[in-house]
Coordinates of C-alpha atoms in Angstrom, one line a residue:
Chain A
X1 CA -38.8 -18.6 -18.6
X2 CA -41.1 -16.1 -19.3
X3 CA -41.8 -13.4 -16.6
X4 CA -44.5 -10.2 -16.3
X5 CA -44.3 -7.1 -18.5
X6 CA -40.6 -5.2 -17.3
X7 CA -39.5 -7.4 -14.6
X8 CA -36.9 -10.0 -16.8
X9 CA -35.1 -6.0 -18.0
X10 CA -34.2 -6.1 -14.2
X11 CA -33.0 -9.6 -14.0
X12 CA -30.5 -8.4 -17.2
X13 CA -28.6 -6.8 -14.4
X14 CA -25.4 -8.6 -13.1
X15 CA -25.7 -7.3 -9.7
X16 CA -27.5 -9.7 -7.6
X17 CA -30.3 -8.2 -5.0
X18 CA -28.3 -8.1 -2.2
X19 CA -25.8 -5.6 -3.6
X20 CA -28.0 -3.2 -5.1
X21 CA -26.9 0.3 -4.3
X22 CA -23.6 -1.0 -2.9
X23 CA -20.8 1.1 -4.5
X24 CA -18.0 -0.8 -6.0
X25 CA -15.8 0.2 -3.0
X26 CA -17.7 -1.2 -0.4
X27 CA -17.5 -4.1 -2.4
X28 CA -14.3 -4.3 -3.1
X29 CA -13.6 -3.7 0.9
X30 CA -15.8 -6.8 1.5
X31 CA -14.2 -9.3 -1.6
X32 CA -10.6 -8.1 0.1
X33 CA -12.1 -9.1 3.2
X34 CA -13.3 -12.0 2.3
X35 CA -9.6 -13.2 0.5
X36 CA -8.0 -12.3 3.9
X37 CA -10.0 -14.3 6.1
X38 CA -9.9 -17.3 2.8
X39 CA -6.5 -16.8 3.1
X40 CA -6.6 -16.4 -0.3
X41 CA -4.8 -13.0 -1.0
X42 CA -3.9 -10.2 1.0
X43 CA -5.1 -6.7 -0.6
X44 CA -6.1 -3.3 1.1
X45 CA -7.3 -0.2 -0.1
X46 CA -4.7 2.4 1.1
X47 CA -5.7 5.2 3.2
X48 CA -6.5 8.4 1.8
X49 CA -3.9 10.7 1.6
X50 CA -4.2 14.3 3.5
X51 CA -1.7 16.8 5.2
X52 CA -2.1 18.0 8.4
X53 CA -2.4 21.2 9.5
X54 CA -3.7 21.8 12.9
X55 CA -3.8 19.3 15.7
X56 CA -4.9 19.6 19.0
X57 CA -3.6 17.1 21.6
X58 CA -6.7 16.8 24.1
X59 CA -5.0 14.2 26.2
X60 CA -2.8 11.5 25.5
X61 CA -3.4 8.8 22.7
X62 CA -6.4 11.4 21.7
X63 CA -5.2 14.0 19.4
X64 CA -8.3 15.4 17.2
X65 CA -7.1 16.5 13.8
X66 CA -8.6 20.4 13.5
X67 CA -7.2 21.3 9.9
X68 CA -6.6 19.0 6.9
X69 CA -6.7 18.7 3.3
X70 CA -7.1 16.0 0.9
X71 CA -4.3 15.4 -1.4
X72 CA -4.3 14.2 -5.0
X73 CA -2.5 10.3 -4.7
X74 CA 0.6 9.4 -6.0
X75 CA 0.0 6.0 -6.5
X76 CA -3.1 3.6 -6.8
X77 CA -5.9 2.8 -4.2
X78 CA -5.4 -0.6 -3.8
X79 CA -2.1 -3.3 -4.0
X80 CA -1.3 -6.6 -2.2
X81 CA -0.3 -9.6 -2.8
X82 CA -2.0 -13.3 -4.3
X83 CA -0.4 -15.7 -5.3
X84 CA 3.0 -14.5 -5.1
X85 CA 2.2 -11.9 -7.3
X86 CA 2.1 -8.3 -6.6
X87 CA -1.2 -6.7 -7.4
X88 CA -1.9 -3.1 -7.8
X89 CA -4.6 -1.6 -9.3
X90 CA -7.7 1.5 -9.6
X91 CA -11.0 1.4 -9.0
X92 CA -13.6 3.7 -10.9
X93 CA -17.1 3.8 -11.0
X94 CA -19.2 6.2 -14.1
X95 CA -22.3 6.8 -14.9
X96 CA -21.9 6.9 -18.5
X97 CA -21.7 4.1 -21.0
X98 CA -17.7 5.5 -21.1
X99 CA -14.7 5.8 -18.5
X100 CA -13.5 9.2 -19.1
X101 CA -9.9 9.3 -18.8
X102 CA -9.8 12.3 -17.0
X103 CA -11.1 10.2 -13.9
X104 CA -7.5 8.6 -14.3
X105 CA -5.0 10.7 -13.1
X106 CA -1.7 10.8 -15.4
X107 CA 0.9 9.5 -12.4
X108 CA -1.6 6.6 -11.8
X109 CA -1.3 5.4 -15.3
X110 CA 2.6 5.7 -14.7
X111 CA 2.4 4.1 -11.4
X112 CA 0.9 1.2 -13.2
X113 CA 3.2 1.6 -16.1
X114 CA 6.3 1.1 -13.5
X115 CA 4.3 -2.3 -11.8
X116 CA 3.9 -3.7 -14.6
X117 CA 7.9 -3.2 -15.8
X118 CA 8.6 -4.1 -12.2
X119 CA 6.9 -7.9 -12.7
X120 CA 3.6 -7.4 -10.7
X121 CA 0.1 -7.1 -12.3
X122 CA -1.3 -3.4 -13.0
X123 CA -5.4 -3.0 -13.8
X124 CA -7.9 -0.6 -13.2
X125 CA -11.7 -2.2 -12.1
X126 CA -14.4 0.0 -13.6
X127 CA -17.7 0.3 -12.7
X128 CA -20.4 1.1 -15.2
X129 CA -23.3 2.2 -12.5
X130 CA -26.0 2.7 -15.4
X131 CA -25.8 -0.8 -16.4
X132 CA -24.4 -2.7 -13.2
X133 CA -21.6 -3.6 -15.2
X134 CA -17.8 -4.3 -13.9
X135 CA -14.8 -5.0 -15.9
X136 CA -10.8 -5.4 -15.5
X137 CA -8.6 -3.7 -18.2
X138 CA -5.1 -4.5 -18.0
X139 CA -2.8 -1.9 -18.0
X140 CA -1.4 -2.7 -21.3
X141 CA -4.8 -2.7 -22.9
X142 CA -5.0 0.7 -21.0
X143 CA -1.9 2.0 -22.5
X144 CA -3.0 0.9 -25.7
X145 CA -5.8 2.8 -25.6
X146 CA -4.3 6.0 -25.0
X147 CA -1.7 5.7 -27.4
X148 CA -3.7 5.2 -30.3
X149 CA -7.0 6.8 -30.1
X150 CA -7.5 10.3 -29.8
X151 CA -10.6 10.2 -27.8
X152 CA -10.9 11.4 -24.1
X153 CA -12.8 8.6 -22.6
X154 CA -12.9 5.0 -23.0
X155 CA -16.5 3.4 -24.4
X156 CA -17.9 1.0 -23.3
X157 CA -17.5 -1.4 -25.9
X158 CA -13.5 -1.0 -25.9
X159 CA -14.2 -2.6 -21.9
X160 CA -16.6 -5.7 -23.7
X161 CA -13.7 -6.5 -25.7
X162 CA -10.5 -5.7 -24.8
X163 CA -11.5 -6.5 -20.7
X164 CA -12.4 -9.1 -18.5
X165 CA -16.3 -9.0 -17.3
X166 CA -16.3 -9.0 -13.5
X167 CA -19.5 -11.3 -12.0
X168 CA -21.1 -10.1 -9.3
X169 CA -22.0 -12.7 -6.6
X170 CA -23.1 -13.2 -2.5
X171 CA -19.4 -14.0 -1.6
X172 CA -17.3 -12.9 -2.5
X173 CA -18.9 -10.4 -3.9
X174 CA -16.5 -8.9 -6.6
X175 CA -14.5 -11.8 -7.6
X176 CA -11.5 -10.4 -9.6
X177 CA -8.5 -12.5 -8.6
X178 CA -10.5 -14.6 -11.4
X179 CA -9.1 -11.9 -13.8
X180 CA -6.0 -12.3 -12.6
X181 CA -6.0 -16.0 -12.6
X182 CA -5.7 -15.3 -16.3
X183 CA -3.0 -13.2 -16.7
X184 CA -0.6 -15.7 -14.4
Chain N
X1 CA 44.4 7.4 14.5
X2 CA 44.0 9.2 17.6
X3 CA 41.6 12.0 18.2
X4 CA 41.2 14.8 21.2
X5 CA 39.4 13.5 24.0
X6 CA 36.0 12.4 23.3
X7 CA 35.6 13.1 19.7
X8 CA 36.8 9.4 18.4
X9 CA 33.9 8.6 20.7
X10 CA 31.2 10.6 17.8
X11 CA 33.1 8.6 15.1
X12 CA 31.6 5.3 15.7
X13 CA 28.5 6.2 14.5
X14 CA 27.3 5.1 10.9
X15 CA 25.5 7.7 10.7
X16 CA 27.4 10.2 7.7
X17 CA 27.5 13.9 8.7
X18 CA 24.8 14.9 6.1
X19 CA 22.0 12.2 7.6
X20 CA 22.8 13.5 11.1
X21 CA 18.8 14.5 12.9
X22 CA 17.3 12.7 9.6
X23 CA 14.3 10.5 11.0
X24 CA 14.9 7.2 9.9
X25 CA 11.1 8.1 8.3
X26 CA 12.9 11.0 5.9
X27 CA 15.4 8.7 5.0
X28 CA 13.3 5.9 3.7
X29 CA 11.7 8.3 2.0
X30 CA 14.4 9.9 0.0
X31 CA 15.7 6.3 -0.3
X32 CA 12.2 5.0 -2.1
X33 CA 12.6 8.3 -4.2
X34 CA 16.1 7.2 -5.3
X35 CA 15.2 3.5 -5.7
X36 CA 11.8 4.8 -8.2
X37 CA 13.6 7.6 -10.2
X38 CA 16.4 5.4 -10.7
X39 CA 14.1 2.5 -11.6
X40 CA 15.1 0.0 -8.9
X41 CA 12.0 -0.3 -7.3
X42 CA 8.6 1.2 -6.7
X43 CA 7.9 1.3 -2.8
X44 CA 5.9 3.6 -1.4
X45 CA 5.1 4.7 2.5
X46 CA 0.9 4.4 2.9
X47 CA -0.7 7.4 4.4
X48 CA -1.5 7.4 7.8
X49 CA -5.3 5.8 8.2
X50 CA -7.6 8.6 9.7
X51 CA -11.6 8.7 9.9
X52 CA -12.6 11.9 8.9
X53 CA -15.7 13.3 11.1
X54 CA -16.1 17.0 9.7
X55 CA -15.8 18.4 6.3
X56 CA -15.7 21.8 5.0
X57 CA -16.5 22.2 1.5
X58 CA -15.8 26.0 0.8
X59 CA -15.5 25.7 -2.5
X60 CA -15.5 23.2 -5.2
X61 CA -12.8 21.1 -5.2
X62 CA -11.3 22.9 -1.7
X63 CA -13.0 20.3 1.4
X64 CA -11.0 21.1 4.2
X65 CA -11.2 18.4 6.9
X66 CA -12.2 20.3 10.0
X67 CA -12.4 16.9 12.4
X68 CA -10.5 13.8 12.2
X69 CA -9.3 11.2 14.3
X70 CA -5.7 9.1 13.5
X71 CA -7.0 4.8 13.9
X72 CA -4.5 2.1 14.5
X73 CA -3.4 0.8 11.0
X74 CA -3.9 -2.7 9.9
X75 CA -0.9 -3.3 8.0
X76 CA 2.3 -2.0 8.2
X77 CA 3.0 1.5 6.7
X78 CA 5.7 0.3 3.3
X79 CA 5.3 -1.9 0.6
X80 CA 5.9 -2.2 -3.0
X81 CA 7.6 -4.0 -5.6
X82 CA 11.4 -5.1 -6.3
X83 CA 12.7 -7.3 -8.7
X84 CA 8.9 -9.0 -9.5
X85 CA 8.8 -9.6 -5.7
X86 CA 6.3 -7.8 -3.3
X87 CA 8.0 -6.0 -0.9
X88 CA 6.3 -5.0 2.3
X89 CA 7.8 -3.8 6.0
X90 CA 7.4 -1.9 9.2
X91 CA 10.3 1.0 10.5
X92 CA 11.1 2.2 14.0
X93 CA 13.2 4.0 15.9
X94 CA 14.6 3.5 19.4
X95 CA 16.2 5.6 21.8
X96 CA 16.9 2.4 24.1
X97 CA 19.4 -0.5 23.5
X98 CA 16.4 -2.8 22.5
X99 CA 13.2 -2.7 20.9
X100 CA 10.0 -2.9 23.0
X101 CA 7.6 -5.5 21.1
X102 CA 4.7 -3.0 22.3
X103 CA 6.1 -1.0 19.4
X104 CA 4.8 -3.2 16.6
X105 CA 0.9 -3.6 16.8
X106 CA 0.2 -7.8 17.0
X107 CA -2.2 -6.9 13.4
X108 CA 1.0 -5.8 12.0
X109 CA 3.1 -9.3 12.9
X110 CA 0.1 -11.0 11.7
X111 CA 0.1 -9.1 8.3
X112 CA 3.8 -9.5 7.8
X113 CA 3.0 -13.3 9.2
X114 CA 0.6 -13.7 5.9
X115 CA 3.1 -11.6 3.3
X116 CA 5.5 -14.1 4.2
X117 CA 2.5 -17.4 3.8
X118 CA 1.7 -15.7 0.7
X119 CA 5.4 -15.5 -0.9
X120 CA 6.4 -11.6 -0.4
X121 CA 9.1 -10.4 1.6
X122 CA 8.6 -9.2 4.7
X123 CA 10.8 -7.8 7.9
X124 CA 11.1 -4.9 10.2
X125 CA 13.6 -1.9 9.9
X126 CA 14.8 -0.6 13.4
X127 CA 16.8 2.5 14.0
X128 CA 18.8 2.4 17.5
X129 CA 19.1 6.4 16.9
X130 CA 21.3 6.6 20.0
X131 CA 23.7 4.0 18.1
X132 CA 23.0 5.6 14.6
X133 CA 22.8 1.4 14.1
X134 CA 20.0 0.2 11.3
X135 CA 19.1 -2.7 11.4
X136 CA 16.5 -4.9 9.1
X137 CA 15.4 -8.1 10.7
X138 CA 12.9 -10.5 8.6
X139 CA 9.8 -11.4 9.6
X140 CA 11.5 -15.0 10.7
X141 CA 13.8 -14.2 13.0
X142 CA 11.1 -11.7 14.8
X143 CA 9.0 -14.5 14.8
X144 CA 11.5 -16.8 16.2
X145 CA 12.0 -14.3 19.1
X146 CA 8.5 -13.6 20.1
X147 CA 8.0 -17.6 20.1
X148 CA 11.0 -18.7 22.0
X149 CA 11.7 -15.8 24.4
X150 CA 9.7 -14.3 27.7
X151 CA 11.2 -10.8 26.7
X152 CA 8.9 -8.2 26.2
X153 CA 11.6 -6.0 24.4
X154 CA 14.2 -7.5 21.9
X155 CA 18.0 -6.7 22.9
X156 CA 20.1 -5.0 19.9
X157 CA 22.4 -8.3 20.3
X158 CA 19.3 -10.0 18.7
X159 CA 19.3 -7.5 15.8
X160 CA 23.6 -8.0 15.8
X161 CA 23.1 -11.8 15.4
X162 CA 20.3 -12.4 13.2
X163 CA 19.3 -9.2 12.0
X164 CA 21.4 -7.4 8.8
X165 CA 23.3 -3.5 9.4
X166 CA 21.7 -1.6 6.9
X167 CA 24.8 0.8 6.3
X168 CA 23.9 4.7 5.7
X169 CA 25.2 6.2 2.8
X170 CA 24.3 9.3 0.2
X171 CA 22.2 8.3 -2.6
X172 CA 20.1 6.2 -1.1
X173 CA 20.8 6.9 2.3
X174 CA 19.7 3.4 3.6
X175 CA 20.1 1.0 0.4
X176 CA 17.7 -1.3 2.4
X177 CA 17.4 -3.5 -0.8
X178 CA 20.9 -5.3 -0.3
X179 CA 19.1 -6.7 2.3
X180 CA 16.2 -8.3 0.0
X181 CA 18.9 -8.9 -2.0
X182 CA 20.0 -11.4 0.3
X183 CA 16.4 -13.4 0.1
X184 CA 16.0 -13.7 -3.1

C-alpha cells in the first residue's frame, strides 16, 4: 500500500496513535493494570523510596510531609508474580540508539543477579524513545554483556538480537508477560 | 526454678534480652538482611507510597521534597523470593490480646487473596508486643476467620490454634522462613 510523500516513515513506528507521548511507565502502570483486573498476573511498580525528615501532624490521619529526600533504590522498580513465577525487573527509557549502563545502577544488576539464582525471572524493559522501540533483555544476556565488552553502554543492535521486541498495542498496551511466556 | 517475686513473671516472654523495645518492623528488617547476605532469600520491605506535591531542586541532583502526603498502600509492605517461590506478607503489632481486622486494609486481604490464586505464598505476621508472642498466620486461615466469624478483631487463641509461633532468636531474630518452610 502506497501512501503520500513522509507519512508510511510514521507508520514504521511500533507505537500505535493512542500511546504517542505516553512514557513507558505510564504504560507499564496501565499493562499491570490491566493483568490485575485479567487476573492474569499481579505486578506493581514499588513506591519510590525517600527519608523523612520533617513532618508536621495537622490533625489526625493528616500528617503533611515538610522535608524529604529521594534515595537511590536498593532493589528494582517493579516485581510480582505470574504464573507462579516471581517477576522482577527495570524499566528504562533513552533517547539514544544505546542504553548506557550507567542508567543501571550496580546493586540493581546484583539484585537481579540474586532473582535469578533465587529461581524467579530477572529483566530490564528498555525503551528506545527515538525510535518507539521496546525490548526485554534477560538478565543473563545483561550479564553477558557486561562481562565481555568493554563498552559503557549497550547498542542498540545488541537489544535486536540478544532481546525480545516488545509490541505495542491498545490493551494491554505493553505486553511483556509474552517475553516471559518464553523463558518458562 | 524459683525466682524472687515477680521476676519469673518477665521470663515468659520469647522475647531474648537483646530484641527487648526492637519493633517487630526492625527485626524483619535485620532478619531479611541476614536471610540476603547469607543467601537464603531476597525479601525486601517496599517503601512507604507517598504523592509528592512540592519539590525543591537546589541543585542538581539534590530535590528536596518540601510537600508530600503518605496514601493508603495497595499491597502489603514485604515480598520477595525464597526457594523459587514468591514470597509476599503484611506485619503488625498489637498491644491488645487480639488483632483488630481494621488493622489490615480489605485491598491488602484482596492482594494476599490473589498471591495465593496466583501460586505465591502469602500470610500475616502479628506481634502481641505485650506477650512478646509472634505469630505468622497464612492467608487461609485469615480468610477462614473473616468468613466464618462476626468478630471484628481475631483473639490470640486463633493465632495459638491455627497460626505458627515464630520464635525470636539472634541471627535472624525472627527466622520467619521455617514457617514457609512448612508450605512448601
Amino acid at each position: 500500500m502506497q501512501y503520500p510523500n513522509g507519512i508510511n516513515k510514521s507508520y514504521k513506528r511500533t507505537t500505535p496513535i493512542a500511546n504517542r507521548g505516553m512514557t513507558l511507565e505510564s504504560e507499564l502502570n496501565d499493562t499491570n493494570t490491566y493483568y490485575l483486573v485479567n487476573d492474569i498476573a499481579v505486578i506493581y511498580k514499588k513506591p519510590t523510596p525517600i527519608t523523612v525528615n520533617k513532618v508536621d501532624f495537622k490533625a489526625r490521619n493528616d500528617a503533611v510531609i515538610k522535608e524529604a529526600h529521594f534515595i537511590v533504590p536498593s532493589t528494582t522498580d517493579y516485581n510480582g508474580i505470574y504464573k507462579g513465577k516471581y517477576i522482577d525487573f527495570e524499566a528504562k527509557e533513552t533517547k539514544k540508539d544505546n542504553l548506557p549502563l550507567s542508567n543501571i545502577h550496580a546493586h540493581q544488576i546484583e539484585h537481579l543477579k540474586r532473582i535469578h539464582k533465587h529461581g524467579g525471572i530477572g529483566f530490564i524493559i528498555v525503551r528506545f524513545t527515538m525510535r518507539g522501540l521496546t525490548f526485554t533483555l534477560s538478565i543473563d544476556k545483561l550479564l553477558d554483556f557486561i562481562e565481555n565488552e568493554s563498552r559503557k553502554s549497550i547498542p542498540l543492535s545488541y537489544f535486536e538480537k540478544e532481546g525480545f521486541l516488545v509490541k505495542q498495542g491498545y490493551r494491554p498496551s505493553i505486553d511483556y508477560l509474552k517475553f516471559v511466556d518464553t523463558l518458562i
